[in-house]
Coordinates of C-alpha atoms in Angstrom, one line a residue:
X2 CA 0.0 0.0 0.0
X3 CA 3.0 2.5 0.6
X4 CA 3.6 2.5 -3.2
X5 CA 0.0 4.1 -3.6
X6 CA 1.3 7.1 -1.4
X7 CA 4.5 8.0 -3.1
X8 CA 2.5 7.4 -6.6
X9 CA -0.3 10.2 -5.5
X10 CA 0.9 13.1 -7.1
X11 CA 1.2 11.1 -10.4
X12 CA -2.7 10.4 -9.9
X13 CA -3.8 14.0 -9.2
X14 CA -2.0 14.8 -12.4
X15 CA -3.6 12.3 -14.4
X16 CA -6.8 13.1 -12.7
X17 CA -6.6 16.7 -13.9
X18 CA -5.5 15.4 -17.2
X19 CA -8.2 13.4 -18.0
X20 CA -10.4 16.3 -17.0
X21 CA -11.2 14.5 -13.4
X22 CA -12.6 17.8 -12.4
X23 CA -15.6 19.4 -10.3
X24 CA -17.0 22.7 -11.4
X25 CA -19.0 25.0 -9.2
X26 CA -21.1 28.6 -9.9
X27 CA -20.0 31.3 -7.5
X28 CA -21.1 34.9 -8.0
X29 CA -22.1 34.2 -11.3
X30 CA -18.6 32.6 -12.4
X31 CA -17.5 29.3 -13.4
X32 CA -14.5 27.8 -11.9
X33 CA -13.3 24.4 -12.6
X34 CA -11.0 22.7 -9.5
X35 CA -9.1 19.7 -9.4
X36 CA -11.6 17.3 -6.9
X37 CA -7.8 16.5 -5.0
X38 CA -7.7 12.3 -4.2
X39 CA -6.1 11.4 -1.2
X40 CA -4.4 7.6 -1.3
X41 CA -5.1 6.2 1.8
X42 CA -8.6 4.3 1.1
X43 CA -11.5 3.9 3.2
X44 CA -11.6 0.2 4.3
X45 CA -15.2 -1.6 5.2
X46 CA -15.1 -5.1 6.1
X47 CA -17.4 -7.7 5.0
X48 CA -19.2 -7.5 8.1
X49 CA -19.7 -4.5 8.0
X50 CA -20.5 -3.7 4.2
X51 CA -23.2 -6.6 4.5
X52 CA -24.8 -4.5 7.4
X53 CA -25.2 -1.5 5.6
X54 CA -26.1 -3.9 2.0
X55 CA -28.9 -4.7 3.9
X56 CA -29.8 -1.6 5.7
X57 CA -29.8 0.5 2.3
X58 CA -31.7 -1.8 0.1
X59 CA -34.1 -1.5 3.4
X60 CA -34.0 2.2 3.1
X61 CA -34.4 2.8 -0.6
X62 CA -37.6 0.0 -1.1
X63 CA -39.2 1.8 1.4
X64 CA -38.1 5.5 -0.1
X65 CA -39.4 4.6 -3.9
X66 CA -42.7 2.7 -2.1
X67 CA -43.2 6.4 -0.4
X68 CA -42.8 7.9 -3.9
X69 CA -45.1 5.6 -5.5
X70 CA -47.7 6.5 -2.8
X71 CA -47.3 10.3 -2.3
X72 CA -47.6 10.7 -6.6
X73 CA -50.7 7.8 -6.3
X74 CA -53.3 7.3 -3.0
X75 CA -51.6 9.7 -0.7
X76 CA -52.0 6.5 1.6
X77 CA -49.0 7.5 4.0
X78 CA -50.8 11.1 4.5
X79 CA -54.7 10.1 4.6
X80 CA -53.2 7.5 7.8
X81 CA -51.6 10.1 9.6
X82 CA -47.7 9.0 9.3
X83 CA -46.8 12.2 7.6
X84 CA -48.2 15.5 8.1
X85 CA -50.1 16.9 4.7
X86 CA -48.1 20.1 5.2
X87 CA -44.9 18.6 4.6
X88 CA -45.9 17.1 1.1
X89 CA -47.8 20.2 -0.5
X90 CA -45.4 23.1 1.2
X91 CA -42.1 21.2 -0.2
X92 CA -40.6 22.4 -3.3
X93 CA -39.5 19.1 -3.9
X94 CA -43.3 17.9 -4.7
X95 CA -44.2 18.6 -8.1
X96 CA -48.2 18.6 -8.7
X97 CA -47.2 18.0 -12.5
X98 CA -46.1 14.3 -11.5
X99 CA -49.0 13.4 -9.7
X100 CA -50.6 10.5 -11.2
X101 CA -47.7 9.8 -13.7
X102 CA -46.1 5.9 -13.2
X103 CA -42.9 5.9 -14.3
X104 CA -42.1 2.4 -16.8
X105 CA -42.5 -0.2 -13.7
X106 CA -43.4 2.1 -11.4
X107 CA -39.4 2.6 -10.5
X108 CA -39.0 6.1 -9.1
X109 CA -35.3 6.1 -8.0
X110 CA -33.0 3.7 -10.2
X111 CA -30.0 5.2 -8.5
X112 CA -29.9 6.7 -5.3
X113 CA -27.0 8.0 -3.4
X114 CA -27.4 7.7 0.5
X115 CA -25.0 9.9 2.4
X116 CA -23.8 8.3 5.8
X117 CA -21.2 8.8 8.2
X118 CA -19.7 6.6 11.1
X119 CA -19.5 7.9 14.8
X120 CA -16.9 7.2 17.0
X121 CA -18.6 4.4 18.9
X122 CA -18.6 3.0 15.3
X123 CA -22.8 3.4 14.5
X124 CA -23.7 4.2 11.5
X125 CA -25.6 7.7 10.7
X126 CA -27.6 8.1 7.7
X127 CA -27.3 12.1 6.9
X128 CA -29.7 12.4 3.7
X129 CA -30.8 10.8 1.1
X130 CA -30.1 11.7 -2.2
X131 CA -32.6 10.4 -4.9
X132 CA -33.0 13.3 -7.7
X133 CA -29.6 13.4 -9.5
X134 CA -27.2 11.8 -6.9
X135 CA -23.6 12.2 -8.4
X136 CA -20.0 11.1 -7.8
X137 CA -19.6 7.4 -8.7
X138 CA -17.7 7.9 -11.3
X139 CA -14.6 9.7 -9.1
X140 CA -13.9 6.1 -7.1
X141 CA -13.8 4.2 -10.5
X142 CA -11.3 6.2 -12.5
X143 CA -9.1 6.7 -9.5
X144 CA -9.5 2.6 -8.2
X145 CA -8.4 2.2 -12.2
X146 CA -5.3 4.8 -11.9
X147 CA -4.2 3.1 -8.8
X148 CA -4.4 -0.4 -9.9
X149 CA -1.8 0.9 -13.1
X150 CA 0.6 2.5 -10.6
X151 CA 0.0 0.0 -8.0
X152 CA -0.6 -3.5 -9.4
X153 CA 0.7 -5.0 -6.3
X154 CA -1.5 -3.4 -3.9
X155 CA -4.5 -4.9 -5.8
X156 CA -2.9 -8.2 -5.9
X157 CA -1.9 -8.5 -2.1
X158 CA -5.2 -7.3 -0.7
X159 CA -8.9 -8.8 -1.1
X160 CA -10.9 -5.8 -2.1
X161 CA -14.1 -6.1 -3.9
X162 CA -13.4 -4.9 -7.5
X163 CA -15.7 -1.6 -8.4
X164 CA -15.3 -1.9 -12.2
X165 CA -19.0 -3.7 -12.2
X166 CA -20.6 0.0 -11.7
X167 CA -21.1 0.3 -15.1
X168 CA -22.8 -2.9 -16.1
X169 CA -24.8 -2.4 -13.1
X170 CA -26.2 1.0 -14.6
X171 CA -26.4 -0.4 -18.0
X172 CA -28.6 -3.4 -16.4
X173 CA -30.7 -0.6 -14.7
X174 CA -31.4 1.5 -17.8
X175 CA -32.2 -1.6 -19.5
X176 CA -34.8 -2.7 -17.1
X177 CA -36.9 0.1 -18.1
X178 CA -36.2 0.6 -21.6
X179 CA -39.3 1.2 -23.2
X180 CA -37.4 0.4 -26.9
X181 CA -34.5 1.8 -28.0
X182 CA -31.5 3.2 -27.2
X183 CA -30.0 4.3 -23.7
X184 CA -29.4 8.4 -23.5
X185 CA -27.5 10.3 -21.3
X186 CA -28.7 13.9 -21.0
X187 CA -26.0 16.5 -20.1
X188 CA -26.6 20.0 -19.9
X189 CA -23.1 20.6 -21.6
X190 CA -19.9 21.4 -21.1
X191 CA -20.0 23.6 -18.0
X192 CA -21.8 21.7 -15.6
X193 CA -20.9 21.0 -12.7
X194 CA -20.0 17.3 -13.2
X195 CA -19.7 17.2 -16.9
X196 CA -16.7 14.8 -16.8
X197 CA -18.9 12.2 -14.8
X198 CA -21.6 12.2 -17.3
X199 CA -19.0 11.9 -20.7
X200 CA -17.4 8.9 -18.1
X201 CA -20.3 6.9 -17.6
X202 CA -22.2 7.5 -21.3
X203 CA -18.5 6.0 -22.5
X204 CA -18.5 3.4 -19.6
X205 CA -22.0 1.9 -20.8
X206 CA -22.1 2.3 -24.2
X207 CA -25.3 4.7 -23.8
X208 CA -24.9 8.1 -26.0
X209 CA -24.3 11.4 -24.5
X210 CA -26.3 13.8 -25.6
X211 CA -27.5 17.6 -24.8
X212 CA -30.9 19.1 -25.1
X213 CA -30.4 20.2 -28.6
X214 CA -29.8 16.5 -29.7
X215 CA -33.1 15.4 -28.6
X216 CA -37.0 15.5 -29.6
X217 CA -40.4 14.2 -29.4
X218 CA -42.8 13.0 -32.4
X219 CA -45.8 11.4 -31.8
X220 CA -45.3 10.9 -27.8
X221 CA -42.1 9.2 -28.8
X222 CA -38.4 10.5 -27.9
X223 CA -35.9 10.3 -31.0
X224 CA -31.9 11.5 -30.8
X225 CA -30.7 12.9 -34.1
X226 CA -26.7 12.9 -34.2
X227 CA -24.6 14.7 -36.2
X228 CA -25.1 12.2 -39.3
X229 CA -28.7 13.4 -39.2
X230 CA -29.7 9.7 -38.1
X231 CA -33.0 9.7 -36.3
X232 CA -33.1 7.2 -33.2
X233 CA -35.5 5.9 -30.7
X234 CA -35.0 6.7 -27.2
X235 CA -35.9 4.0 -24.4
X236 CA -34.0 5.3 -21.4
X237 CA -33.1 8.8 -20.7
X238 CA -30.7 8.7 -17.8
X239 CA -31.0 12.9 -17.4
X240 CA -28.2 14.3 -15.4
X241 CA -30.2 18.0 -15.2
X242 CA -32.8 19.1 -12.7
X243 CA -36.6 18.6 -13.0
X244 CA -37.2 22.3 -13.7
X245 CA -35.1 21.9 -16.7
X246 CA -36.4 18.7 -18.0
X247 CA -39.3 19.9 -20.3
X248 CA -39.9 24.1 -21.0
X249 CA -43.6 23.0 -22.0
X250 CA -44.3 22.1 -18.2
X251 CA -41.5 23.1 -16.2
X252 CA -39.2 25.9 -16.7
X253 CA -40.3 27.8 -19.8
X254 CA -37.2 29.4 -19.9
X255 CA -35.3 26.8 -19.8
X256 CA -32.9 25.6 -22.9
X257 CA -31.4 22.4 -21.8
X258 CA -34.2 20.7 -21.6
X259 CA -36.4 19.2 -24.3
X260 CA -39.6 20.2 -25.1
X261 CA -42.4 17.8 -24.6
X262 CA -40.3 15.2 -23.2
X263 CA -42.7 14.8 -19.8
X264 CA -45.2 14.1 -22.3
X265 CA -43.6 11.0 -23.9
X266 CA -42.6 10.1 -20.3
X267 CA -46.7 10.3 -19.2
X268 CA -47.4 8.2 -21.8
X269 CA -45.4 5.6 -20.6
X270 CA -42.6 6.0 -24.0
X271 CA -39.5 6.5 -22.1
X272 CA -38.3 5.8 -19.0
X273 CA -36.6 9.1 -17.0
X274 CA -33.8 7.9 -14.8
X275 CA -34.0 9.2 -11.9
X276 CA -38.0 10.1 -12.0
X277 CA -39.1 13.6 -12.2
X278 CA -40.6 14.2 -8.6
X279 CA -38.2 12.6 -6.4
X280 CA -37.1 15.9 -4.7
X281 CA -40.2 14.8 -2.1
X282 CA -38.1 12.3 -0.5
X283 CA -34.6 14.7 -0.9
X284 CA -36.4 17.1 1.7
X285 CA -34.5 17.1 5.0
X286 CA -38.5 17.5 6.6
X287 CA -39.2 14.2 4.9
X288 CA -35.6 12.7 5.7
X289 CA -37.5 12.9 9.5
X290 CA -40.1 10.3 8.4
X291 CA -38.2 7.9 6.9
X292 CA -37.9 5.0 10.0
X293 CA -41.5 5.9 9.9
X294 CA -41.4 5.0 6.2
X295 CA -40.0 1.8 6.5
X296 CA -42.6 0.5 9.3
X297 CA -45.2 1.5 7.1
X298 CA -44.1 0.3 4.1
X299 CA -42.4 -2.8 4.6
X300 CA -43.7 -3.7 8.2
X301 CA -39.8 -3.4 9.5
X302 CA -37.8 -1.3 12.3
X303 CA -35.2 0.6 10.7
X304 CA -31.3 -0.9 10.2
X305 CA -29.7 2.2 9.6
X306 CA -30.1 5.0 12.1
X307 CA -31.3 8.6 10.8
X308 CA -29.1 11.3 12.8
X309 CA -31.1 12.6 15.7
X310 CA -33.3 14.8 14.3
X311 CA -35.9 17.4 15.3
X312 CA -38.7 19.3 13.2
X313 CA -39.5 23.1 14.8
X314 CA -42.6 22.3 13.1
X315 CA -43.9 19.9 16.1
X316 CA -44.2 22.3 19.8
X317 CA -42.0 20.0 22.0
X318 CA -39.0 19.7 18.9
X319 CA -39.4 23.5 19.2
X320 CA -39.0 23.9 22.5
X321 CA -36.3 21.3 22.3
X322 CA -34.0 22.8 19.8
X323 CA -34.8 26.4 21.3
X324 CA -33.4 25.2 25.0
X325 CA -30.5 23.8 23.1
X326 CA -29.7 25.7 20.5
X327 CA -26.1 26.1 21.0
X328 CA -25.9 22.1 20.7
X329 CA -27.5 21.2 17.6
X330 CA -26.6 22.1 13.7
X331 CA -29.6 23.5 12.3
X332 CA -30.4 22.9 8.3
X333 CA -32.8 24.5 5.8
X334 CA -34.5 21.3 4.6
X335 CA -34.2 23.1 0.2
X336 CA -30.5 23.1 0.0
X337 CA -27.8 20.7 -0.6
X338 CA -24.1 20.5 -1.4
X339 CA -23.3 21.7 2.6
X340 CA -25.5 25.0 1.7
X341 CA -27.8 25.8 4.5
X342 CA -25.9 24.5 7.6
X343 CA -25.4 26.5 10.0
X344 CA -23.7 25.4 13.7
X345 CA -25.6 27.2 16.5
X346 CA -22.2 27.8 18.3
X347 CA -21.2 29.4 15.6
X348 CA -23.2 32.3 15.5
X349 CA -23.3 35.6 17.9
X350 CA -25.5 36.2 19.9
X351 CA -27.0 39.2 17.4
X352 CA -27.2 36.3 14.9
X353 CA -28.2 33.6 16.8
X354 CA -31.4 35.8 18.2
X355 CA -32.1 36.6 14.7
X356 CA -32.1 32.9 13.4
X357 CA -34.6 32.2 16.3
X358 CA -36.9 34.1 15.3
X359 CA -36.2 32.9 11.6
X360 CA -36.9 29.5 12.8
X361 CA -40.1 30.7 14.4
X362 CA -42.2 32.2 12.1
X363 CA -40.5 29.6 9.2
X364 CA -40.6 26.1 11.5
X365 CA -41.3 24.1 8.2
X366 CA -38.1 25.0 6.3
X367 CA -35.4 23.9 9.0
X368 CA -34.4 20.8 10.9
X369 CA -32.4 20.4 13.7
X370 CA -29.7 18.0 14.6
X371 CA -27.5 16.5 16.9
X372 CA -24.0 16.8 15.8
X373 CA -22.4 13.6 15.5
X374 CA -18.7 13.4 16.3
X375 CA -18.0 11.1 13.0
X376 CA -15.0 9.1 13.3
X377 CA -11.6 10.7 11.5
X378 CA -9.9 9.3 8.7
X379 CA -6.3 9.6 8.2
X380 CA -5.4 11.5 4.8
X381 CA -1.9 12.3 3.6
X382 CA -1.2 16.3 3.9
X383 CA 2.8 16.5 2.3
X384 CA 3.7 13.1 3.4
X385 CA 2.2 13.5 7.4
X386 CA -0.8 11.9 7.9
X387 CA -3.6 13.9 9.7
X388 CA -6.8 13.4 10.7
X389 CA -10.2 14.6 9.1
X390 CA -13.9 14.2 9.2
X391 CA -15.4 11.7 6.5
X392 CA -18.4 10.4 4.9
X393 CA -19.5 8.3 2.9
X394 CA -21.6 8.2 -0.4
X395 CA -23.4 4.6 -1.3
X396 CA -25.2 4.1 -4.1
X397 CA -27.8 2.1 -4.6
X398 CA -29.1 0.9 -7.8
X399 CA -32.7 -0.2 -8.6
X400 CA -34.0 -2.7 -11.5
X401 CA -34.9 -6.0 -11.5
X402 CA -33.5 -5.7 -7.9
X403 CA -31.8 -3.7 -5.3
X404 CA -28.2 -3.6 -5.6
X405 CA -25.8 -1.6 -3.2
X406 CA -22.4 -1.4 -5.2
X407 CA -19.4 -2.5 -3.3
X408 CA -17.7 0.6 -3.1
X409 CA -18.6 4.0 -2.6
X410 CA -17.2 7.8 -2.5
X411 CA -15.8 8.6 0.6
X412 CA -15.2 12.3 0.9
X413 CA -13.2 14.3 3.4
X414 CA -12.9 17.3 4.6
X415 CA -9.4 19.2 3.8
X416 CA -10.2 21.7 7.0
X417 CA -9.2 20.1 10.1
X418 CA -12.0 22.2 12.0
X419 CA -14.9 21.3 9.3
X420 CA -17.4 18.8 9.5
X421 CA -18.8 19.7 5.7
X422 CA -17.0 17.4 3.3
X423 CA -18.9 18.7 -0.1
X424 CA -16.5 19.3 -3.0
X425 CA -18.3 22.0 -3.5
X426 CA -17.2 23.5 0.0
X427 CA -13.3 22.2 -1.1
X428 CA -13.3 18.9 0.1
X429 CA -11.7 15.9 -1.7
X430 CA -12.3 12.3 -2.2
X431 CA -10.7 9.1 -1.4
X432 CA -11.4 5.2 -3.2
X433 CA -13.4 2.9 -0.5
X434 CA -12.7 -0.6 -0.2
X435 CA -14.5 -3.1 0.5
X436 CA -13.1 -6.4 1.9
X437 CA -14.0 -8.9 -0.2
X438 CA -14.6 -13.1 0.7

């Protein structure tokens, strides 16, 4: 394993090369950063992987059963599990999707659940990401640069090999195929995670595509290349947001999207990967629910723990998070990418009085909890190793079964005082292994 940590500068610079890069939007600029890879891998043992295996599939049956239900009967609400408010205020639910099945009634084929380990070693499930979840594609291209500078390393050690995420998103798009070929949608060249989507259209054979390359006849989807040949579309694995998707019912503004697309996709003509609508479950109100989910649902106690959580929007959480305030990390339950977090300790006592009373007369938008003292994972800072917070991203895949991929992207936190460990907030990544039989 030493060789891997006297080969990582080598690796950043072919990461960079190969355009292994994150881009983010700040003040109305784009900037494009190396996403820096630290060598020194996560390891999960059997044991433990086949813990969480079974507590994520758990998780994600009972999150796309919710989905099915809150776009159908509304079952979960008319019993009295989840409060109506949460559903109908959240900008997550769209009212356009009610009613619409997606091709066998699959609402999130890929899901990335983001976890973290405490220092008693429990697992924490942080949020659930089930709209556009990215970053799989960072653990394969590094695993693959480490096992050509390292061969040895991967020879010596019995780690689950993560070159099967690709067939295992090729299997899912197929699944639910309606006829024809498999699409991914990019907004273009300076999204955020271009380089992931060029990655995994070349990784599964499945065209990449913008906007412009796409369009609907007759309910049906057709991709027109450069040739001028005109395909049929069965699978649209659509890497841009929901409000994008379709300028006839969404976003009229929008130009990435493709116009009438949601109407093919009603019609039951293509399958969107993820499904439009799944920003419900994204909602840090909803994230509350989800133990709640799963005894619904599938008649189960929960595997994995949520964080301990609290909702303003209940009298005694109120009154809880109010008396201890200067405990808890309070969230607004609409952003993501470490957006929205705010440490009560943090803030003076100016600020802190005026968040109160934010939280008070807006209880709905913000969540309270605990703060978790995750576990810290070594990382190599010029040759020295030091410690930093972690998490973890799993994904999950859905098709003709639920498959958690033995691997993962573990991201850290470069700021030894920071629990957020987004890229977008500067963090970097390291490969997960994943000790094999």
């Amino acid at each position: 394993m030493e060789e891997l940590y006297t080969h990582v500068n080598t690796i950043n610079e072919l990461l960079a090369r190969y355009g292994v890069k994150f881009g983010i939007y700040k003040n109305n600029v784009f900037k494009e950063q190396l996403f820096p890879f630290d060598p020194i891998p996560r390891v999960i043992t059997e044991s433990e992987f086949d813990y969480l295996e079974k507590g994520l599939i758990q998780r994600v049956t009972a999150l796309n059963c919710f989905l099915s239900d809150i776009y159908g009967d509304k079952k979960i609400v008319r019993d009295g599990v989840i409060p109506e408010e949460f559903i109908f205020s959240s900008s997550g639910f769209l009212a356009q999707c009610d009613g619409v099945k997606p091709p066998l009634n699959i609402y999130s084929h890929i899901s990335g659940i983001d976890l973290v380990q405490s220092k008693d070693k429990t697992w924490y499930v942080l949020e659930d990401n089930l709209r556009v979840p990215s970053g799989a594609s960072y653990p394969m291209i590094a695993r693959e640069l480490c096992r050509r500078t390292s061969p040895k390393t991967f020879h010596d050690n019995r780690i689950e090999d993560n070159r099967n995420y690709a067939k295992m998103l090729k299997e899912t798009m197929n699944h639910v195929n309606t006829g024809g070929i498999n699409v991914i949608l990019t907004p273009g060249r300076y999204n955020a995670a271009f380089f992931e989507h060029s990655y995994l259209a070349e990784q599964t054979g499945s065209v990449l595509a913008t906007g412009n390359n796409l369009f609907v006849e007759n309910n049906n989807v057709y991709y027109k290349g450069y040739d001028g040949k005109k395909q049929r579309v069965g699978a649209v694995y659509r890497r841009i947001s929901d409000e994008y998707l379709d300028p006839m019912v969404f976003e009229e503004q929008s130009v990435i999207g493709v116009p009438h697309l949601f109407s093919a996709y009603r019609a039951g003509n293509v399958a969107l990967i993820n499904a439009p609508g799944n920003g419900i479950a994204d909602d840090k109100g909803i994230y509350y629910f989800v133990p709640k989910m799963i005894k619904y649902y599938l008649g189960q106690d929960s595997i994995l723990n949520n964080a301990p959580t609290y909702l303003p929007f209940y009298e005694a959480d109120m009154k809880y998070v109010l008396d201890n305030f200067d405990n808890l990390v309070i969230k607004d339950v609409a952003e993501a990418g470490g957006y929205g977090v705010v440490f009560g300790n943090s803030l003076t006592a100016e600020k802190k009085a005026d968040f109160i009373e934010l939280i008070k007369r807006e209880p709905r938008r913000f969540i309270a909890q605990e703060v978790i003292d995750f576990i810290d994972i070594d990382i190599l800072d010029f040759d020295e190793r030091k410690p930093r917070k972690a998490d973890l991203r799993a994904f999950v895949l859905t098709g003709s079964d639920v498959r958690v991929w033995k691997s993962g992207l573990t991201r850290f936190s470069r700021n030894p005082d920071s629990f957020i460990v987004n890229s977008s907030q500067g963090g970097g990544f390291k490969d997960t292994w994943v000790l094999s039989r």
